[in-house]
Amino acid sequence: MENPLPQSMAKPASCGWPAIKAMFKALQSDRDSGDFAAECWQAFLQVCRQTESDPPYHLRSIVEGAKAASGGSARSELAGVDHGCGAGLNTLYLHALGFTGIRGVNIVPDCLAWNAWLRRHAGYRDDVFALYDGKRLPFDDASQDLLFSQQVVEHVEPALLDSYYSEAGRVLREGGIAVHQAPHRLTPYDTHTRTWFLHWLPRKLQLAAYRALGRNAEWAERELFLRGPGVHRGLVRRHIGQLRDMVKERLGALSDSDVRSYYDGQTGLRILLGRMARLPLAGPLVAQLVAPWLMAETVARRANVAQAAANGRRVVFLLSDQLIDFDSYLPAAMALKRLRPDFDIRFVTFSGKNHDFILANPTLKKGLDRCGALHVFDRTRKNRIAGPCNQPRGDARKSERHAGRPGSTVIHGRQFSEFPYAILYVVNRLVGGRGIVLVRSRQPDEGVKVNIMPRFESLISSSEGHVSWLERLLGRDHDGFFHYHDRQDTYLKTMQRWGRVDLARAHRIGLPNLLPEWRALIDEEVAQARASLRAQGMDSENVYAVFAPKSFSSNFLRVADSAERSFIQAVETLRALRPQASILVRPHPRAVNEKWFKEAMAALAAPAVQLSFLHPEVLCALASRIVIPNTTTTIFVSPVGRFIDCTDYHQKHYDEAGERSQSDGYNTVFVNPARADFRERFAEALDEGPWRDPSLSRQRDEFLLRNPPAMGRLLDCIEERAG
């Protein structure tokens, strides 16, 4: 057989990366024949060792990392991992330099053939290369001093990306070094497909362009997953520790010979960039401007466990100026925090009033303290994070601060097609995060008043098939769509005005207020409320609650002031029928400062009538009866409570439903405030008789049974990374 050694390598005189590659090919050829084993191996060792003082350009950080990780110990004692070793060249190069404790792992078996060859011809006793499943490295916890990968992460499929980095953190000892080189989506030229800018396009358009140009689109679809550089850096920080970005340093050291020896194409542009980066005064500025567009390279030391835990995944709930968002999201957030204690959960509102109301409500504040923090961005005031903070400079900076941690999940009540939520979504996706729709309303369709339903139907008809501008631009305006229960299809269809809604792909998480964390909080608040009533000398057992509606509610009722009149009528009647009872008046947030409500409370002033800001669900569990002058979502979703509905319905309601409550079947007794016998019927509702009928709560019982809380799908979507 012909000697596989290149003629110039028979007695190695030249060195550098081209010589090393040539010798490796000679080794591969001999590995299959075995005719010139000793000669090939010695020549490979020699040509590699000639580069030790000036390692090949792309291996310098890895070699320096190996030297630093070994400290003062012998190089052979260093334990290391080539994480995605390919054919094994980098692993064997480091062995040639004396780092013989490095092992190469890969998900394809090409490298395994070296094990028998090295034992037979190089005197090795143990295997150097191993096959693994891409999920768990075949090494013990905290067993390695060094881990490196060179241009591997862009081939890791999205489902395995997080574990790729978490496994690196697991096997590294505290203080161990990780070196990664990661091609990413911002580089203008993709060396894999040898195309300019096409990888900036949405995935479907990328693949179509590759096919049109005759590139291997099937391979790219299967094995190429370029992401933003922040994805890599964020995962390193999260799973390994603080990093040193080597891009500018690497560019400043790029010589013409480095370019010619390592790169196969586009050498002219690279030589020019290297020369500009080495200029005495302008060089650092050039490197600063160019670095974001070059391949990422980082060196990190493994942090201790406590530091690593501080880098948990960030989950950001975006709130509108409606309190309904926070009320729906808080129970789910508390459950997520229990399931994943390392989650960094944040709520962000753009309404200062919403922020103040949440913090003033003891139940909401206590729940917030158990799971996360509340942030406000309101241009009319100094911004706060449950307290003072610096004024952010523009929405992009706000977005980076909250959703900018790579791998973050942003949760919003509708598609991310409106400002400023679109900015948060786009920024977050650029760094590998996700945007999830979790609809804000828990109200079932039967909670929509009959005179409002035509408006809903008109919205559905006019927006059917609507595709948002964001989806047209990026191919999507969210990465997951979640709602609460099986009785809100009409509401979900109205969301088409903000973007496409595919009900077949929408996931149900059940009613979050049934979650044990939330129920435990409600029980605590009820006990505290009873103690507070006793301390004030009020009856803590004979308690009634009346919800005060906002005046706007009357627009959908029988007359212009229906809601206000029904409220006053109900409180006066209740006070007359139960003079010794404690009556807690819970106003809608928008009713608190309305003139009619202030005048009504002044007229109703009595020691036993007290303004209360207890959470509605606390009142449902505390009060013997809850009087509702206008139907509210609380009736439909609360698992407890006896409701007296005193809504002065629009005539259209009676024409279509008869004289019964809109929440009929949800443990509700209807007392028509327009009837002459209102007082008598109200008194009956205060007695036990009507509540013995099991049909009174049948709808509610079935509804709750069909929609138990199930957080698994939402948690899976949060932990999945954007591709």
XYZ file of C-alpha atoms in Angstrom:
723
model
C 0.000 0.000 0.000
C 1.141 3.537 -0.730
C 2.327 5.546 2.277
C -0.559 7.858 3.252
C 1.824 10.530 4.618
C 2.020 13.600 2.355
C 5.458 13.919 0.810
C 6.058 17.158 2.681
C 5.227 15.363 5.917
C 7.415 12.287 5.602
C 9.960 14.343 7.530
C 7.794 17.166 8.921
C 9.343 20.528 8.409
C 6.289 22.740 7.934
C 3.712 23.358 10.614
C 0.430 25.178 11.123
C -3.173 24.218 10.670
C -2.909 23.042 7.023
C -0.098 20.646 8.026
C -2.091 19.379 11.016
C -5.153 18.741 8.838
C -3.014 16.922 6.284
C -1.488 14.723 8.962
C -4.906 13.953 10.420
C -6.143 12.824 7.025
C -3.079 10.585 6.815
C -3.969 9.153 10.221
C -7.549 8.520 9.094
C -6.300 6.736 6.005
C -3.930 4.576 8.049
C -6.632 3.876 10.627
C -8.469 1.913 7.967
C -5.354 0.055 6.756
C -2.915 0.060 9.686
C 0.134 -0.261 7.418
C 2.044 2.847 8.585
C 0.636 3.346 12.097
C 3.769 4.240 14.075
C 5.116 6.577 11.410
C 1.810 8.395 11.011
C 1.256 8.845 14.740
C 4.731 10.175 15.427
C 4.495 12.581 12.491
C 1.110 13.831 13.747
C 2.481 14.381 17.258
C 5.478 16.255 15.885
C 3.539 18.613 13.643
C 1.081 19.402 16.439
C 3.796 20.081 19.001
C 5.510 22.498 16.655
C 2.473 24.796 17.069
C 2.397 24.787 20.869
C 3.905 28.261 21.245
C 1.552 29.617 18.565
C -1.539 27.362 18.358
C -3.813 27.476 15.322
C -5.987 30.581 15.374
C -9.270 28.843 16.159
C -7.768 26.665 18.925
C -5.910 29.344 20.894
C -8.649 29.923 23.473
C -9.065 26.183 23.941
C -5.329 25.600 24.443
C -5.087 28.545 26.846
C -8.143 27.235 28.693
C -6.529 23.810 29.026
C -3.351 25.335 30.412
C -5.282 27.469 32.890
C -7.488 24.554 33.969
C -4.486 22.296 34.609
C -2.878 24.909 36.894
C 0.415 23.630 38.235
C -0.493 19.963 37.716
C 0.832 17.719 34.985
C -1.073 18.128 31.743
C -1.915 14.429 31.677
C -3.877 14.832 34.935
C -6.319 17.318 33.428
C -9.800 15.828 32.888
C -11.621 17.405 29.965
C -14.398 16.977 27.425
C -14.520 17.827 23.727
C -18.290 18.296 23.667
C -19.218 17.366 20.107
C -15.854 16.178 18.867
C -16.767 15.396 15.265
C -14.058 13.275 13.653
C -11.782 13.788 16.688
C -9.129 16.162 15.342
C -9.288 18.738 18.160
C -9.244 16.002 20.808
C -6.147 14.366 19.330
C -4.438 17.737 18.853
C -4.708 18.398 22.593
C -3.487 14.876 23.299
C -0.428 15.669 21.195
C 0.218 18.660 23.486
C 0.111 16.375 26.534
C -3.523 16.789 27.631
C -4.212 13.064 27.409
C -7.072 13.142 29.942
C -9.399 14.841 27.442
C -12.232 12.707 26.093
C -14.221 13.344 22.945
C -17.983 12.698 22.823
C -20.347 12.850 19.898
C -23.836 11.726 18.900
C -22.574 9.968 15.746
C -20.102 7.038 15.926
C -17.461 8.259 13.418
C -14.913 8.955 16.151
C -15.221 5.582 17.890
C -12.898 3.825 15.440
C -9.987 5.720 17.026
C -10.288 3.839 20.321
C -9.021 0.469 19.054
C -6.397 2.142 16.823
C -4.958 4.182 19.709
C -4.768 1.157 21.981
C -3.066 -0.905 19.303
C -0.638 1.652 17.848
C -0.240 4.471 20.397
C -0.164 2.550 23.668
C -3.471 3.864 25.062
C -5.196 1.791 27.753
C -8.551 3.582 27.947
C -11.017 4.748 25.327
C -10.595 8.362 24.247
C -13.910 8.714 22.401
C -17.460 7.941 23.472
C -20.922 7.993 21.944
C -23.760 9.730 23.821
C -27.448 10.483 23.262
C -27.168 14.265 23.147
C -28.946 14.524 26.499
C -26.644 13.293 29.267
C -22.853 13.284 29.124
C -21.225 9.989 30.209
C -19.312 11.613 33.088
C -19.925 12.036 36.808
C -21.020 15.303 38.372
C -18.200 17.806 38.945
C -15.619 15.458 37.426
C -14.099 17.622 34.662
C -11.622 20.498 34.671
C -12.232 21.625 31.087
C -15.049 21.440 28.560
C -14.946 22.924 25.088
C -16.881 22.871 21.852
C -15.964 24.346 18.508
C -18.860 25.232 16.211
C -21.199 22.580 17.579
C -24.130 24.394 19.194
C -25.598 25.523 15.861
C -26.261 21.840 15.128
C -28.054 21.146 18.420
C -31.795 20.893 17.867
C -33.999 23.222 19.959
C -35.356 20.493 22.245
C -31.814 19.548 23.360
C -30.212 22.999 23.530
C -30.821 23.677 27.205
C -29.558 20.248 28.250
C -26.435 20.742 26.100
C -25.383 23.612 28.366
C -26.817 22.244 31.616
C -24.793 19.060 31.123
C -21.666 21.162 30.687
C -22.407 22.819 34.015
C -23.124 19.477 35.662
C -19.853 17.742 34.758
C -17.552 20.722 35.353
C -15.938 21.115 38.737
C -16.366 24.425 40.528
C -13.759 26.684 38.922
C -13.559 24.465 35.827
C -13.262 26.200 32.463
C -15.674 26.080 29.531
C -14.707 27.354 26.077
C -17.348 27.625 23.367
C -17.299 28.839 19.777
C -20.793 29.409 18.417
C -21.737 30.581 14.917
C -24.957 32.558 15.149
C -27.703 34.199 13.178
C -26.280 37.726 13.113
C -23.187 36.829 11.098
C -23.867 38.078 7.550
C -22.152 35.096 5.906
C -23.115 31.532 6.766
C -20.181 29.183 6.215
C -22.400 26.087 6.320
C -24.498 27.014 3.280
C -21.992 29.511 1.845
C -24.666 32.164 1.446
C -25.016 35.802 2.483
C -27.921 36.974 4.680
C -30.325 34.133 3.801
C -30.197 32.769 7.361
C -31.646 36.090 8.560
C -34.949 35.167 6.936
C -37.745 33.301 8.753
C -37.130 29.560 8.753
C -39.530 28.689 5.938
C -38.144 31.373 3.646
C -34.560 30.286 4.457
C -35.219 26.735 3.344
C -37.050 27.867 0.208
C -34.094 30.079 -0.728
C -31.609 27.237 -0.148
C -33.629 24.987 -2.430
C -33.788 27.678 -5.103
C -29.991 28.100 -4.982
C -29.297 24.382 -5.029
C -28.077 24.218 -1.429
C -28.827 21.188 0.728
C -32.040 22.464 2.276
C -32.901 19.076 3.730
C -29.630 19.027 5.676
C -30.149 22.619 6.840
C -33.669 21.834 8.035
C -32.435 18.785 9.932
C -29.105 19.970 11.329
C -28.669 23.748 11.164
C -30.225 25.900 13.901
C -28.574 29.320 13.938
C -29.708 31.495 16.843
C -28.932 34.935 18.197
C -25.583 35.267 20.030
C -27.400 36.184 23.225
C -28.876 32.690 23.384
C -25.430 31.172 23.758
C -24.158 33.755 26.221
C -27.269 33.545 28.355
C -27.141 29.765 28.591
C -23.475 29.845 29.529
C -24.207 32.342 32.305
C -27.164 30.363 33.521
C -25.633 26.888 33.588
C -21.907 27.560 33.972
C -21.135 31.044 35.281
C -19.927 34.486 34.282
C -18.131 34.556 30.961
C -15.404 36.426 29.142
C -16.315 37.393 25.583
C -13.316 36.649 23.360
C -14.602 38.014 20.031
C -12.895 41.418 20.078
C -9.691 39.937 21.453
C -9.721 37.238 18.795
C -10.319 39.765 16.031
C -7.490 41.990 17.248
C -5.095 39.028 17.051
C -6.211 37.907 13.580
C -3.191 37.953 11.241
C -3.128 37.502 7.487
C -1.493 34.083 7.901
C -4.207 33.038 10.350
C -6.855 33.791 7.742
C -5.052 31.997 4.947
C -4.299 28.907 7.036
C -7.741 28.426 8.557
C -10.450 29.858 6.290
C -11.419 28.346 2.962
C -13.408 31.271 1.580
C -14.006 35.030 1.992
C -10.354 35.464 2.976
C -10.025 38.972 1.511
C -12.726 40.469 3.741
C -11.358 38.710 6.819
C -7.825 39.940 6.138
C -9.163 43.482 5.779
C -11.093 43.268 9.062
C -8.051 41.862 10.858
C -5.827 44.664 9.588
C -8.362 47.336 10.550
C -8.735 45.829 14.044
C -4.959 46.019 14.524
C -4.751 49.752 13.733
C -3.147 51.673 16.642
C -6.025 54.047 17.477
C -9.032 53.032 15.374
C -8.551 49.290 15.908
C -10.507 48.971 19.192
C -13.411 50.954 17.706
C -13.458 48.732 14.613
C -13.451 45.630 16.818
C -16.304 47.048 18.895
C -18.424 47.718 15.797
C -17.669 44.457 14.028
C -17.750 42.032 16.995
C -21.559 41.558 17.127
C -21.486 40.250 13.556
C -18.742 37.672 14.105
C -18.873 34.150 15.511
C -19.328 34.132 19.281
C -16.498 32.806 21.442
C -16.667 32.699 25.217
C -14.564 31.449 28.113
C -16.341 30.840 31.422
C -15.499 29.441 34.840
C -17.952 27.123 36.547
C -19.730 29.000 39.315
C -20.793 27.392 42.567
C -24.287 25.952 42.881
C -25.734 28.995 44.643
C -24.498 31.349 41.923
C -25.846 29.076 39.201
C -29.276 28.932 40.842
C -29.420 32.731 40.749
C -29.368 32.548 36.955
C -32.741 30.745 36.652
C -35.082 31.188 33.713
C -36.942 34.484 33.597
C -40.712 34.492 33.102
C -42.276 37.909 32.407
C -46.044 38.451 32.612
C -47.087 41.548 30.664
C -50.103 43.317 32.160
C -52.473 45.713 30.468
C -54.058 48.534 32.459
C -56.819 46.097 33.454
C -56.549 44.400 36.844
C -58.094 41.280 35.318
C -54.668 40.319 33.887
C -52.927 40.134 37.249
C -55.903 38.482 38.911
C -55.794 35.690 36.320
C -52.011 35.345 36.161
C -51.059 35.434 39.854
C -52.346 31.929 40.790
C -50.545 30.448 37.766
C -47.342 32.300 38.675
C -47.480 31.000 42.241
C -47.810 27.441 40.923
C -44.900 27.934 38.507
C -42.727 29.173 41.363
C -43.526 26.049 43.376
C -42.768 23.786 40.425
C -39.595 25.686 39.465
C -38.183 27.607 42.457
C -35.308 28.960 40.328
C -37.672 30.833 37.987
C -37.224 34.620 38.027
C -40.868 35.702 37.720
C -41.724 39.309 36.925
C -44.930 41.193 36.229
C -44.666 44.310 34.068
C -47.438 46.892 33.795
C -47.569 50.134 31.821
C -50.201 51.586 34.154
C -49.219 53.344 37.351
C -52.779 53.055 38.688
C -52.770 49.314 38.105
C -49.420 49.049 39.892
C -50.685 50.995 42.912
C -53.918 49.023 43.160
C -52.093 45.681 43.100
C -49.702 46.709 45.849
C -52.553 48.140 47.945
C -54.453 44.851 47.866
C -53.138 42.660 50.710
C -54.054 39.366 49.039
C -52.464 40.260 45.726
C -49.391 41.713 47.444
C -48.917 38.600 49.576
C -49.243 36.339 46.533
C -46.795 38.539 44.619
C -44.237 38.326 47.440
C -44.374 34.534 47.207
C -43.575 34.280 43.515
C -41.990 37.373 41.974
C -41.790 41.140 41.584
C -43.958 43.837 40.030
C -42.450 46.448 37.678
C -44.157 49.522 36.271
C -43.378 51.667 33.236
C -45.582 54.726 33.277
C -44.368 57.810 31.418
C -46.436 60.050 33.707
C -44.403 59.123 36.783
C -41.050 57.889 37.955
C -40.886 54.223 37.134
C -40.775 51.725 39.931
C -40.034 48.108 40.685
C -42.419 47.819 43.608
C -40.496 50.931 44.695
C -38.227 53.520 43.022
C -35.893 52.703 40.153
C -34.121 54.589 37.396
C -36.064 55.909 34.433
C -35.502 53.525 31.478
C -34.223 55.020 28.248
C -36.770 53.990 25.654
C -38.816 50.878 25.115
C -35.929 48.875 23.661
C -33.985 49.259 26.897
C -37.072 48.309 28.913
C -37.455 45.240 26.762
C -33.836 44.213 27.240
C -34.045 44.700 30.996
C -37.016 42.388 31.479
C -37.150 40.050 28.504
C -33.539 40.321 27.452
C -32.202 37.383 29.438
C -31.722 34.610 26.874
C -34.294 31.881 27.288
C -36.826 34.253 28.879
C -40.502 33.625 28.356
C -42.826 36.600 27.913
C -46.523 35.981 28.641
C -49.223 38.318 27.366
C -53.011 38.279 27.230
C -53.213 38.484 23.450
C -51.011 38.151 20.370
C -47.876 40.331 20.405
C -48.984 42.548 17.544
C -49.445 45.820 19.427
C -46.943 48.382 20.691
C -45.107 48.130 23.105
C -45.642 44.370 23.468
C -44.355 43.693 19.946
C -40.998 45.252 20.893
C -40.685 42.983 23.921
C -41.556 39.953 21.835
C -39.092 40.722 19.038
C -36.233 41.542 21.423
C -36.905 38.379 23.380
C -36.955 36.158 20.303
C -33.679 37.644 19.087
C -32.001 36.234 22.193
C -33.727 32.862 22.012
C -36.764 33.569 24.192
C -40.420 32.800 23.639
C -43.685 34.711 23.690
C -46.765 32.919 24.994
C -50.378 34.041 24.831
C -52.274 33.308 28.045
C -55.653 34.946 27.589
C -56.524 37.422 30.287
C -60.208 36.612 30.788
C -61.548 33.559 32.615
C -65.178 34.481 31.986
C -67.214 31.763 30.235
C -69.247 32.652 27.182
C -72.504 32.582 29.167
C -71.109 35.484 31.190
C -71.424 37.778 28.160
C -74.643 39.781 28.373
C -77.109 39.111 25.585
C -77.104 42.733 24.434
C -73.297 42.645 24.125
C -73.133 39.371 22.223
C -74.018 40.999 18.834
C -70.942 43.190 19.256
C -68.812 40.090 19.843
C -70.308 38.390 16.816
C -69.584 41.456 14.693
C -65.956 41.468 15.863
C -65.621 37.799 14.991
C -67.132 38.275 11.552
C -65.048 41.346 10.659
C -61.732 39.859 11.845
C -62.096 36.312 10.567
C -58.910 35.201 8.801
C -56.980 38.262 9.988
C -53.182 37.860 9.984
C -51.209 40.362 12.060
C -48.400 42.474 10.610
C -45.985 40.729 12.974
C -46.912 37.299 11.675
C -46.507 38.540 8.101
C -43.048 39.833 8.993
C -41.724 37.043 11.238
C -43.999 34.144 10.398
C -45.562 34.258 13.891
C -46.870 36.624 16.529
C -46.651 34.156 19.442
C -45.056 30.808 20.285
C -47.864 29.179 22.239
C -51.554 29.894 22.838
C -53.182 29.020 26.176
C -56.606 29.643 27.658
C -58.444 28.475 30.771
C -61.482 26.346 30.084
C -63.885 24.827 27.571
C -66.536 27.549 27.749
C -64.793 30.506 26.119
C -64.689 29.804 22.385
C -66.568 33.021 21.593
C -64.083 35.118 23.534
C -61.156 33.364 21.866
C -62.579 34.061 18.422
C -62.802 37.794 19.212
C -59.020 37.737 19.623
C -58.691 37.332 15.850
C -58.608 41.123 15.606
C -55.027 40.976 16.944
C -53.907 37.992 14.900
C -54.694 34.488 13.772
C -56.334 32.187 16.349
C -56.083 28.456 15.728
C -58.419 26.875 18.288
C -57.223 23.413 17.285
C -53.733 24.305 18.564
C -54.862 26.219 21.659
C -54.066 24.553 24.986
C -56.229 24.610 28.098
C -54.679 25.001 31.565
C -57.888 24.853 33.589
C -58.948 27.316 36.257
C -55.818 28.615 38.027
C -57.746 29.803 41.081
C -58.280 26.119 41.937
C -54.527 25.606 42.334
C -53.522 24.606 45.889
C -51.108 27.533 46.331
C -53.888 29.997 45.617
C -56.512 28.211 47.726
C -54.087 28.137 50.669
C -53.556 31.893 50.332
C -57.329 32.500 50.229
C -57.806 30.405 53.387
C -55.103 32.419 55.163
C -56.744 35.685 54.153
C -60.178 34.526 55.328
C -58.814 33.643 58.765
C -57.058 37.006 58.980
C -60.228 38.857 57.901
C -62.299 37.149 60.602
C -59.706 38.062 63.211
C -59.763 41.669 62.011
C -63.568 41.859 62.274
C -63.447 40.472 65.818
C -60.803 43.015 66.767
C -63.137 45.807 65.564
C -66.037 44.424 67.604
C -67.919 43.295 64.485
C -69.625 39.963 63.873
C -67.013 37.696 62.251
C -69.384 34.837 61.442
C -72.519 36.620 60.233
C -70.849 38.360 57.280
C -72.356 39.559 53.991
C -70.568 41.056 51.017
C -71.910 43.458 48.398
C -69.969 44.171 45.216
C -70.242 47.778 44.013
C -70.095 48.058 40.178
C -68.558 50.798 38.094
C -71.113 53.183 36.573
C -70.088 52.098 33.062
C -71.845 48.783 33.717
C -75.223 50.508 33.457
C -74.647 51.017 29.726
C -75.567 47.370 29.235
C -78.480 47.250 31.695
C -82.099 48.420 31.678
C -81.652 52.135 32.405
C -78.766 54.593 32.580
C -78.177 54.184 36.348
C -79.314 50.584 36.828
C -76.113 49.335 38.463
C -75.922 52.223 40.941
C -79.589 51.979 41.969
C -79.431 48.199 42.373
C -76.395 48.510 44.633
C -78.036 51.054 46.942
C -81.283 49.094 46.990
C -79.471 45.858 47.888
C -77.409 47.384 50.726
C -80.415 49.151 52.259
C -82.491 45.967 52.111
C -79.707 43.827 53.531
C -79.104 46.261 56.387
C -82.805 46.237 57.232
C -83.094 42.439 57.130
C -79.810 41.706 58.949
C -79.219 44.691 61.235
C -76.630 42.900 63.396
C -74.605 41.468 60.520
C -71.290 42.745 59.202
C -71.752 44.130 55.681
C -68.583 44.469 53.616
C -68.817 46.636 50.500
C -66.254 45.713 47.847
C -66.103 48.374 45.078
C -64.885 47.784 41.555
C -61.480 49.542 41.221
C -63.021 52.100 38.868
C -65.979 52.755 41.186
C -63.858 53.852 44.161
C -63.524 57.477 43.049
C -66.828 57.813 41.247
C -69.157 60.470 42.645
C -72.191 58.206 42.916
C -70.285 55.668 45.012
C -68.884 58.229 47.438
C -72.358 59.718 47.936
C -73.902 56.276 48.380
C -71.370 55.233 51.021
C -71.924 58.518 52.869
C -75.681 57.921 52.863
C -75.295 54.284 53.955
C -72.870 55.116 56.748
C -73.294 52.743 59.668
C -70.893 50.913 61.982
C -71.797 47.547 60.460
C -71.315 48.725 56.834
C -67.642 48.776 56.016
C -65.672 49.516 52.879
C -63.498 46.498 52.061
C -60.719 45.847 49.585
C -60.440 42.165 50.330
C -59.946 40.066 47.233
C -63.317 38.973 45.738
C -62.470 35.316 46.258
C -61.667 35.980 49.917
C -65.106 37.553 50.289
C -66.715 34.586 48.530
C -65.207 32.255 51.135
C -65.829 34.632 54.064
C -69.389 35.848 53.488
C -72.641 33.941 53.994
C -74.029 35.600 50.857
C -72.433 37.695 48.123
C -74.778 40.286 46.632
C -74.067 41.176 43.011
C -75.776 44.256 41.452
C -74.119 43.356 38.135
C -72.895 39.912 37.086
C -69.141 39.452 37.342
C -66.584 36.812 36.370
C -66.133 35.950 40.054
C -69.513 34.176 40.081
C -68.483 31.819 37.300
C -64.982 30.877 38.435
C -65.134 30.857 42.225
C -65.428 27.328 43.679
C -67.219 28.686 46.769
C -69.846 31.284 47.554
C -73.628 31.765 47.527
C -74.550 34.607 45.194
C -77.650 36.795 45.167
C -77.934 38.393 41.738
C -79.722 41.755 41.847
C -78.803 42.853 38.331
C -81.325 45.152 36.643
C -81.047 43.346 33.318
C -81.815 44.810 29.924
C -85.209 43.799 28.546
C -83.470 41.749 25.866
C -82.148 39.452 28.587
C -85.687 38.654 29.786
C -86.904 38.188 26.221
C -84.249 35.544 25.547
C -83.573 33.953 28.959
C -86.657 34.678 31.037
C -86.581 35.943 34.599
C -83.463 34.198 35.775
C -79.873 35.098 36.445
C -77.295 35.164 33.725
C -75.269 32.957 36.077
C -78.127 30.532 36.628
C -76.712 27.196 37.789
C -73.610 28.784 39.328
C -75.004 28.729 42.871
C -76.940 31.929 42.227
C -80.425 33.064 43.249
C -81.898 35.851 41.143
C -83.870 38.647 42.799
C -85.252 41.134 40.267
C -84.678 44.670 41.651
C -87.479 46.059 39.470
C -90.173 43.886 41.063
C -92.468 45.135 43.788
C -91.768 42.063 45.928
C -88.003 42.573 45.852
C -87.695 42.743 49.662
C -89.620 39.492 50.197
C -87.677 37.609 47.555
C -84.391 38.997 48.881
C -85.294 37.777 52.376
C -85.934 34.298 50.978
C -82.485 34.293 49.394
C -80.964 35.094 52.793
C -82.596 31.998 54.294
C -81.343 28.461 53.792
C -84.346 27.145 51.853
C -83.377 27.991 48.239
C -79.826 26.688 48.687
C -80.951 23.145 49.422
C -81.788 22.656 45.746
C -78.795 20.804 44.166
C -79.674 22.144 40.703
C -78.744 25.616 41.928
C -75.018 24.823 41.610
C -75.110 22.108 38.950
C -73.603 24.232 36.188
C -70.776 25.405 38.435
C -70.002 21.925 39.727
C -69.798 20.489 36.209
C -67.768 23.446 34.976
C -65.186 23.107 37.752
C -65.029 19.343 37.311
C -64.346 19.629 33.572
C -61.609 22.243 33.958
C -59.194 21.269 36.733
C -55.891 23.160 36.765
C -53.146 21.478 34.707
C -49.915 23.453 34.435
C -47.837 20.813 32.659
C -48.335 22.031 29.074
C -47.676 25.650 30.030
C -44.527 24.673 31.933
C -43.289 22.630 28.967
C -43.844 25.595 26.637
C -41.998 27.955 28.994
C -39.009 25.629 29.213
C -38.838 25.021 25.477
C -36.475 27.425 23.760
C -37.190 29.322 20.588
C -35.639 27.742 17.527
